[in-house]
Coordinates of N, CA and C in Angstrom, one line a residue:
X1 N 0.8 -1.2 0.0 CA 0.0 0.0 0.0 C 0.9 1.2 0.0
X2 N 0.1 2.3 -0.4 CA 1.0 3.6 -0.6 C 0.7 4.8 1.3
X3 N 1.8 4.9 1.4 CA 1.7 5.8 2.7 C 1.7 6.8 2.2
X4 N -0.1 7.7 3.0 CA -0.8 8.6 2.7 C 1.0 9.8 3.2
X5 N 1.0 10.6 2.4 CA 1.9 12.2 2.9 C 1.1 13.0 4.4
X6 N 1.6 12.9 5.1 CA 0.8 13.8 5.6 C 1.0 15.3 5.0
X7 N -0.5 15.7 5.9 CA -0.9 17.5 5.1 C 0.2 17.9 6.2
X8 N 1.2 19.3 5.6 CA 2.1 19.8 6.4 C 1.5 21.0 7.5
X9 N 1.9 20.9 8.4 CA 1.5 22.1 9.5 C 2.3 23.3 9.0
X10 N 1.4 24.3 8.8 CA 2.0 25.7 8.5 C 2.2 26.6 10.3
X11 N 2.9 26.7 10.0 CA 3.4 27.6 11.8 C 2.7 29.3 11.6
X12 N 2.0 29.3 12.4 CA 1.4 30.9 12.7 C 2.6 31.4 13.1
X13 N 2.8 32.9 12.5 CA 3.9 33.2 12.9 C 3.3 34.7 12.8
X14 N 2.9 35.4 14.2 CA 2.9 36.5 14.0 C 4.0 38.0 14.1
X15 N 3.5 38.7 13.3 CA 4.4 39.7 13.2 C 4.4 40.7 14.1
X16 N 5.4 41.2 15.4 CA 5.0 41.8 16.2 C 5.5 43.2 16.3
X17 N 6.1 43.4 15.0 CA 7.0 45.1 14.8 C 8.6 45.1 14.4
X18 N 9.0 43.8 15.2 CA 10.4 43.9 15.1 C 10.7 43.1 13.7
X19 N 10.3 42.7 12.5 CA 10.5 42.2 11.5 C 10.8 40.9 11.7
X20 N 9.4 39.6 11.8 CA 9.7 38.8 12.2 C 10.0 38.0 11.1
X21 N 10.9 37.0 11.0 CA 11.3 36.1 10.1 C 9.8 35.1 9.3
X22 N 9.5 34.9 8.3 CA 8.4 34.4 7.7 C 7.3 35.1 8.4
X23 N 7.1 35.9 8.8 CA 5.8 36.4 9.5 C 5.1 36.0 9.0
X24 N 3.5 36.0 9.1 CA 2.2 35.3 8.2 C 0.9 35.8 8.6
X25 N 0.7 36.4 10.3 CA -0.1 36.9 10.7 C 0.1 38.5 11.5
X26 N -0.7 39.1 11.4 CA -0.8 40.9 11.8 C -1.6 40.4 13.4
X27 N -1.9 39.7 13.5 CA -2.5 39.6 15.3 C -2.4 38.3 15.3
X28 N -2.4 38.7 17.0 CA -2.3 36.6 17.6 C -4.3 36.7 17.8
X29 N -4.5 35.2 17.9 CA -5.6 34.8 17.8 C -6.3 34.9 19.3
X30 N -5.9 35.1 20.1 CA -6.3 35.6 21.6 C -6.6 37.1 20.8
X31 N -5.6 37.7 20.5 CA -6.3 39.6 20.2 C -7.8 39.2 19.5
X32 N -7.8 38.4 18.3 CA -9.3 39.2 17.7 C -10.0 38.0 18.8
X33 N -10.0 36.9 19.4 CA -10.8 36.4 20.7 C -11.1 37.6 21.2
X34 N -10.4 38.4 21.6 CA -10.8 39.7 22.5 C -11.5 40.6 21.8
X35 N -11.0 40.7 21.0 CA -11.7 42.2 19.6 C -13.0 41.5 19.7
X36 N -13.3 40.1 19.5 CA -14.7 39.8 19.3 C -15.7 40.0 20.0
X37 N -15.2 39.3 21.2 CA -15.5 39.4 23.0 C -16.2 40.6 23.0
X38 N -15.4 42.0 22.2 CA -15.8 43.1 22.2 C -17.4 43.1 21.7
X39 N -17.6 42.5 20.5 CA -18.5 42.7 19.7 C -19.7 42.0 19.9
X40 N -19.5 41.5 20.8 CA -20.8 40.6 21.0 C -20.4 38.9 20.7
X41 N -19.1 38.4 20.4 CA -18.4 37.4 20.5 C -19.2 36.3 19.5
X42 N -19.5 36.6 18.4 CA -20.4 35.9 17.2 C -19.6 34.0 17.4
X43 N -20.5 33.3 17.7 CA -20.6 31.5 17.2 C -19.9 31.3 16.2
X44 N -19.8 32.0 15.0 CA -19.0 32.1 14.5 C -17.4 31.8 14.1
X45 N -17.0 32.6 15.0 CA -15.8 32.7 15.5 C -15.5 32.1 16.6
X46 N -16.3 32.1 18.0 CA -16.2 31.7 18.8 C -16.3 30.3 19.1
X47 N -16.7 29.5 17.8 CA -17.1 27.8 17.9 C -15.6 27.5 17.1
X48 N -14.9 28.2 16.5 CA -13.8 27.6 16.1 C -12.5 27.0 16.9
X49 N -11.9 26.1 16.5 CA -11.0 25.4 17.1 C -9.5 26.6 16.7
X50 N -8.7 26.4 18.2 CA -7.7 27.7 17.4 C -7.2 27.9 16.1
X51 N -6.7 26.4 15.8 CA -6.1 26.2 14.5 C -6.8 26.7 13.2
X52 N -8.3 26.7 13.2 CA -9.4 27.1 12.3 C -9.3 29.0 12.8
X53 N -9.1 29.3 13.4 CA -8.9 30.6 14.1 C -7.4 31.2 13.1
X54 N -6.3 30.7 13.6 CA -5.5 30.7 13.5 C -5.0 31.2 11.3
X55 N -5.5 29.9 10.9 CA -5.7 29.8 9.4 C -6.7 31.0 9.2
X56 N -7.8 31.2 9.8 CA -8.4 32.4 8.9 C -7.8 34.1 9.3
X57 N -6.6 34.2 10.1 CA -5.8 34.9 10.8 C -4.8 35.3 9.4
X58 N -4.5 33.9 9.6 CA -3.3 34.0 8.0 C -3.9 34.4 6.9
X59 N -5.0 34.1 6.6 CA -5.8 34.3 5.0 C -6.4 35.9 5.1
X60 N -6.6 36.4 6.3 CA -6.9 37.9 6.4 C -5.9 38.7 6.1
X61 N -4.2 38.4 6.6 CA -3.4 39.3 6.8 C -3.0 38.7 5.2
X62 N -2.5 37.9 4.5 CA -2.4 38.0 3.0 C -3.3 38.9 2.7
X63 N -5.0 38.5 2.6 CA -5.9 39.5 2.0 C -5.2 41.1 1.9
X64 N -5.5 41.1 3.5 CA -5.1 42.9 3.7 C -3.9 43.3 2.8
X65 N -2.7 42.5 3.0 CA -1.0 42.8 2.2 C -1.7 43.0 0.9
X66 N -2.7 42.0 0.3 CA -2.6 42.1 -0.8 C -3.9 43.8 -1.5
X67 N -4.4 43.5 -0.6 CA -5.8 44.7 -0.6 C -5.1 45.7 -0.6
X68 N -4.0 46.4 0.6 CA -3.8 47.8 0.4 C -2.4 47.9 -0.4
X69 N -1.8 47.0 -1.0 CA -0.6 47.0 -1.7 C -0.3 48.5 -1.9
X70 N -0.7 49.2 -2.8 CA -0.4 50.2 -3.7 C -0.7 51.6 -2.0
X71 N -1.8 51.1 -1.4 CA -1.9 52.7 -0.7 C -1.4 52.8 0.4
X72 N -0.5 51.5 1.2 CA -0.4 51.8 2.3 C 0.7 53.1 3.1
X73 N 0.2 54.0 3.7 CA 1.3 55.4 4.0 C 2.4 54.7 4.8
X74 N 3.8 55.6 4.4 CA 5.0 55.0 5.2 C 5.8 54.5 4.1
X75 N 6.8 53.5 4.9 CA 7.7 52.9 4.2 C 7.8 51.6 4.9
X76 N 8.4 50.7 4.1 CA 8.2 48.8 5.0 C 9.6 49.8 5.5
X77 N 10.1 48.9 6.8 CA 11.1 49.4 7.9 C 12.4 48.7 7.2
X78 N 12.2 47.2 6.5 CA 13.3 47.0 5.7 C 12.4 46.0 4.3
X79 N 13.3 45.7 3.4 CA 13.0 45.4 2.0 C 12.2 43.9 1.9
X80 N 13.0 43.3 3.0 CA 13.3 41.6 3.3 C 12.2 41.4 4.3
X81 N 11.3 42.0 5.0 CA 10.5 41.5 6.0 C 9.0 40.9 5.2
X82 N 8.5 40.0 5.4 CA 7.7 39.3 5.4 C 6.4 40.0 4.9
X83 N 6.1 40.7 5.9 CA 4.7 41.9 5.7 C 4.9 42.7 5.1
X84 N 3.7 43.5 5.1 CA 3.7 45.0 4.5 C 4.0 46.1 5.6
X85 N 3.8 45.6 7.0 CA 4.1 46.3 8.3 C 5.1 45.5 9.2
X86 N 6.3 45.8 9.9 CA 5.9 47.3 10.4 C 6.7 48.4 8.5
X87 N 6.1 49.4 9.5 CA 6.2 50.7 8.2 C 6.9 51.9 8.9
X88 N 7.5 52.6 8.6 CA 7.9 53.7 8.9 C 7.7 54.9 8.3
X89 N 7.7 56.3 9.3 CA 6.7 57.6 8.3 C 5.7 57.4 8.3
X90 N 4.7 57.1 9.0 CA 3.4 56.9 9.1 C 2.7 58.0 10.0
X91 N 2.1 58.6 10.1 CA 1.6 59.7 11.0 C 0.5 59.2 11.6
X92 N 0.3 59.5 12.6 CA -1.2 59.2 13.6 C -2.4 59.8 12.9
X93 N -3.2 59.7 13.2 CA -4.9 60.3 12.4 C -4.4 62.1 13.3
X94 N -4.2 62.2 14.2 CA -3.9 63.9 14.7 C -2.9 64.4 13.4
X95 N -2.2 63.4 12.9 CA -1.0 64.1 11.9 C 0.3 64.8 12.4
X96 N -0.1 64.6 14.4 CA 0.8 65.2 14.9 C 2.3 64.5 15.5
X97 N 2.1 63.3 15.4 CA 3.2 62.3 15.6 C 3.0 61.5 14.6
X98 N 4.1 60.1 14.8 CA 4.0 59.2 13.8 C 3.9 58.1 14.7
X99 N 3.5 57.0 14.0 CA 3.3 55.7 14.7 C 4.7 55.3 14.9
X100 N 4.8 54.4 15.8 CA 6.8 53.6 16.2 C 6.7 52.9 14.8
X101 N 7.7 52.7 14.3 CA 8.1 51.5 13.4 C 8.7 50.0 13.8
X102 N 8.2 50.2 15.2 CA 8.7 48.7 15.8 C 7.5 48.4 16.3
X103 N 5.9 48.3 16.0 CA 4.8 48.2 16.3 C 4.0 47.7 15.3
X104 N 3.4 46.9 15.3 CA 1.5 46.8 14.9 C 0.5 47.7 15.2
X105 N 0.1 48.8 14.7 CA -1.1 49.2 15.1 C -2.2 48.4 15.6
X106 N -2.7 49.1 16.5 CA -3.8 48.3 17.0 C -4.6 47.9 15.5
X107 N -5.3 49.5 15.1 CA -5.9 49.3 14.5 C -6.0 48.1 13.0
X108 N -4.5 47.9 12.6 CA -4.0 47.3 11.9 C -4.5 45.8 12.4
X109 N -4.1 45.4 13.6 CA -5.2 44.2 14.4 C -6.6 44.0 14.0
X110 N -7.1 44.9 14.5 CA -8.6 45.3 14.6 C -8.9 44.3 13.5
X111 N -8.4 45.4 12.1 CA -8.9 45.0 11.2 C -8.7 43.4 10.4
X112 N -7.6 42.8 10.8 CA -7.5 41.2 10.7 C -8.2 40.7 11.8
X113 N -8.4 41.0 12.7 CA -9.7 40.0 13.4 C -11.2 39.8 12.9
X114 N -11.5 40.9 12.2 CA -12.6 41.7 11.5 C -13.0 40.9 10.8
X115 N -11.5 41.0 9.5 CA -11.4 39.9 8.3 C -11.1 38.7 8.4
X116 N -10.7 38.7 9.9 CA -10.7 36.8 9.8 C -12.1 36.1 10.3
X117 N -12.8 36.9 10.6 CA -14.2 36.7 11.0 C -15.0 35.8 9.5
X118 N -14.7 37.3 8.7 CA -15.2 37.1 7.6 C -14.9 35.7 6.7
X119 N -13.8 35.5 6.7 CA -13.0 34.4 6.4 C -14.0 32.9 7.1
X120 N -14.0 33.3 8.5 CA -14.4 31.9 9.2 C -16.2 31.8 8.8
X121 N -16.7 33.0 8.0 CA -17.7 33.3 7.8 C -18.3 32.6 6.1
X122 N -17.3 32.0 5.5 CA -16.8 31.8 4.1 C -16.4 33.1 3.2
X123 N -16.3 33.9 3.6 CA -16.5 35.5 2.7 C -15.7 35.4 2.1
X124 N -15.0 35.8 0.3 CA -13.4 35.7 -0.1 C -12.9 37.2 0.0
X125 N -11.9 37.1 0.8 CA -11.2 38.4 0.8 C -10.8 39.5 -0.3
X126 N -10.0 38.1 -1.3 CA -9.0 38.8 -2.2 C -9.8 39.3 -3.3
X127 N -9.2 39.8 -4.6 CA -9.5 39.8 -5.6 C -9.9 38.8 -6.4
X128 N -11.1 38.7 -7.0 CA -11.4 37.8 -7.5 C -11.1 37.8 -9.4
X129 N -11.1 39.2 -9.7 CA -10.6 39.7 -11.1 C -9.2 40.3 -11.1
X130 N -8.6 40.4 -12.0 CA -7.1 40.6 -12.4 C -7.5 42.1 -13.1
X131 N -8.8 42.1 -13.2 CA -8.8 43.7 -14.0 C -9.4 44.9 -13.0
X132 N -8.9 46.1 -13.5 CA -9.9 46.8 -12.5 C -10.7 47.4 -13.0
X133 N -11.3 47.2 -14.4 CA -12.7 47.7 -14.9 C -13.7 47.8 -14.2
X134 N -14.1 48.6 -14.7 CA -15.8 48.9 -14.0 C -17.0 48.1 -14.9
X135 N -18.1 48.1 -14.4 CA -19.2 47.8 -15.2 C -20.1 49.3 -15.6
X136 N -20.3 49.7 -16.7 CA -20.7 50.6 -16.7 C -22.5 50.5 -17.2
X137 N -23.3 49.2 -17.5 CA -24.3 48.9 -16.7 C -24.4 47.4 -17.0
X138 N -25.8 47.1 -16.4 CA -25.9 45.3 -16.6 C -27.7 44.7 -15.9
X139 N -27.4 44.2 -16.4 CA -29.6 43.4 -16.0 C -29.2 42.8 -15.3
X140 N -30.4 43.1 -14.3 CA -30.4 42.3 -12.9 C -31.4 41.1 -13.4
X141 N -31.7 40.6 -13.3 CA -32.5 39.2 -13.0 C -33.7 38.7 -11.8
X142 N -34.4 38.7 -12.0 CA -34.8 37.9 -10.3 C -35.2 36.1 -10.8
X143 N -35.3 35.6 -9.7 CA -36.0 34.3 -10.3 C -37.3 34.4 -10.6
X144 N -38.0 35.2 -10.3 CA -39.6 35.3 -11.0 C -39.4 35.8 -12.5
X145 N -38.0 35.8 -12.7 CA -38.2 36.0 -13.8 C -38.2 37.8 -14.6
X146 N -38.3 38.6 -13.8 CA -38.2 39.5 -14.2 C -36.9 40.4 -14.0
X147 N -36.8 41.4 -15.3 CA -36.0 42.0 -15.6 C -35.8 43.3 -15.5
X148 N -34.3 43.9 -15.2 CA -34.1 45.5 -14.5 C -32.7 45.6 -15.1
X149 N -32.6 46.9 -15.9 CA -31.3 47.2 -16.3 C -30.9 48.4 -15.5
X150 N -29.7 48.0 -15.2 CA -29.1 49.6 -14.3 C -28.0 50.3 -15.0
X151 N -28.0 51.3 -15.3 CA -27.0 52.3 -15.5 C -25.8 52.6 -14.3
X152 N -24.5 52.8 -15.0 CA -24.3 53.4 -13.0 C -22.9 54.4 -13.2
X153 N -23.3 55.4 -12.9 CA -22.6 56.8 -12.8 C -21.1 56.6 -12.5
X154 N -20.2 56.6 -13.8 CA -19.1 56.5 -13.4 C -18.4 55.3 -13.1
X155 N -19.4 54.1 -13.0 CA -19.0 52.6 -13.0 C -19.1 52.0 -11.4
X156 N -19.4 50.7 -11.4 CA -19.7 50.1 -10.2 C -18.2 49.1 -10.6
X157 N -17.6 49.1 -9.5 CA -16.8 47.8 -9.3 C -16.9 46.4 -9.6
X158 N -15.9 45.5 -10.4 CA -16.8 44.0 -10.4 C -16.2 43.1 -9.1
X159 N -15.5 44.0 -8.1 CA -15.2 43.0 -7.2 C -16.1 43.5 -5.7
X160 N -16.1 42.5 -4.8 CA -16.7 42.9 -3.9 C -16.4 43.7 -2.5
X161 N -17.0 44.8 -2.9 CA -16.4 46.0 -1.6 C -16.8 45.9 -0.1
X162 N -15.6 46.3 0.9 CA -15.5 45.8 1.9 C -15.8 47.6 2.9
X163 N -16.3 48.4 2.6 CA -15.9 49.7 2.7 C -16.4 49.6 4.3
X164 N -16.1 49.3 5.2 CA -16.2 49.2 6.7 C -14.9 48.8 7.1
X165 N -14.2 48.0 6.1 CA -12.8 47.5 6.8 C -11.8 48.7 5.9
X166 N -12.2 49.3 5.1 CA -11.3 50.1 4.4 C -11.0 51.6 5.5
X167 N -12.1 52.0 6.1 CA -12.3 53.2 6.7 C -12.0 52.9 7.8
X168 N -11.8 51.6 8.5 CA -11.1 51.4 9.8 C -9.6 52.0 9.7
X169 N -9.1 51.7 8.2 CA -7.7 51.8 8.2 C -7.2 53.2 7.6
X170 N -8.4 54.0 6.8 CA -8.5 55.2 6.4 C -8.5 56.1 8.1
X171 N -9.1 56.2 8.6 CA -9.6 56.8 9.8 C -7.9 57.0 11.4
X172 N -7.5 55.5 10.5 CA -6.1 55.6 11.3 C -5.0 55.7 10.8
X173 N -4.9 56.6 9.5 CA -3.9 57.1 8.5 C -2.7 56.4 8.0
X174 N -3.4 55.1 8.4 CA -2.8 53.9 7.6 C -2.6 53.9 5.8
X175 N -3.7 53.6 5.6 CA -3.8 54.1 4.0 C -4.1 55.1 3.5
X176 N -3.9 55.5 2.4 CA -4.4 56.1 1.5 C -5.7 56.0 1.3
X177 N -7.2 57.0 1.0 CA -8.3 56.3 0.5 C -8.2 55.5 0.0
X178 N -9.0 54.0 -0.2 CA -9.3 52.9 -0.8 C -10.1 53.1 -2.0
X179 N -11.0 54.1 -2.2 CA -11.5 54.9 -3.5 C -12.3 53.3 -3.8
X180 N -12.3 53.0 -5.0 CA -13.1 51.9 -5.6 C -12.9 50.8 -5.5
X181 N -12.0 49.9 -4.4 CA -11.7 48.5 -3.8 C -10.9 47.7 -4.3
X182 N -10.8 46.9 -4.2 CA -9.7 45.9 -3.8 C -9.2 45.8 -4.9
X183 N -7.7 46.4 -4.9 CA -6.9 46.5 -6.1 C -6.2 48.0 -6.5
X184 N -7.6 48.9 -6.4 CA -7.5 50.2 -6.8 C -6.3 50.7 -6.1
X185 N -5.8 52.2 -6.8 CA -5.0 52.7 -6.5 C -5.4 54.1 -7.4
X186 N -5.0 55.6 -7.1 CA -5.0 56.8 -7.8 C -3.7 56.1 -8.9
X187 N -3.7 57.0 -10.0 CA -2.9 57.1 -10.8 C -2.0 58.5 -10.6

């Protein structure tokens, strides 16, 4: 008989400011435990086993790296670290200091507990298109059968917008506006 491979354990390895070698996660899974706790502590999340915690931790902080690529304010602290954070030159929402470059923002947390919610929720983070076209209109459908064509000013996105987790990270002068989602960037 053939001996099954086992599936490999991927190590959580979070990133805690000081440029951690393979980093993979922006919070430990106790923080969004807590962030949730906050929120009313959703079954959701809270029926998961760590390791199912843990993995939708990792699939958020890719998301995010990959979501704010183009807008995130600052500089990565070196070329070789793992993440997109820590960052350096970043200013506070006052604009009157700057965040340490040996830290995680909270808020930067926040918002991967948020998204790994969503994750443990089946939601897909990433981009689902390689393009960033707009739709500039298209017929809705219902199952009764009936039909509605929409026009839309300037174009509707064809990926799906997260604009609650964008303004967490707008609001803490993390990024740049997110403008039209996941991908976008000003020219």
């Amino acid at each position: 008989g053939v001996t099954p491979t086992p599936t490999p354990t991927i190590d959580f390895i979070v990133e805690d400011g000081s440029e951690v070698a393979n980093a993979n996660a922006y919070c430990l899974d106790t923080f969004a435990d807590s962030y949730h706790a906050l929120y009313g502590n959703p079954t959701a999340w809270s029926s998961l086993t760590q390791a199912a915690k843990q993995e939708a931790i990792r699939k958020a902080t890719r998301a995010c790296d990959e979501r704010y690529l183009d807008l995130w304010n600052g500089d990565q602290v070196t070329v070789t670290q793992s993440l997109a954070w820590p960052r350096a030159y970043v200013t506070d929402p006052t604009g009157d200091d700057y965040y340490a470059d040996n830290v995680i923002p909270t808020e930067l947390q926040q918002w991967v507990a948020r998204a790994a919610l969503l994750v443990a929720q089946g939601y897909t983070l990433e981009a689902e298109t390689e393009s960033s076209a707009t739709l500039k209109s298209e017929t809705l459908r219902s199952a009764g059968g009936f039909e509605k064509s929409v026009e839309y000013l300037g174009g509707k996105s064809p990926q799906t917008q997260y604009p609650a987790l964008d303004a967490m990270l707008e609001k803490a002068n993390l990024i740049e506006n997110a403008g039209a989602g996941w991908g976008y960037s000003e020219a």
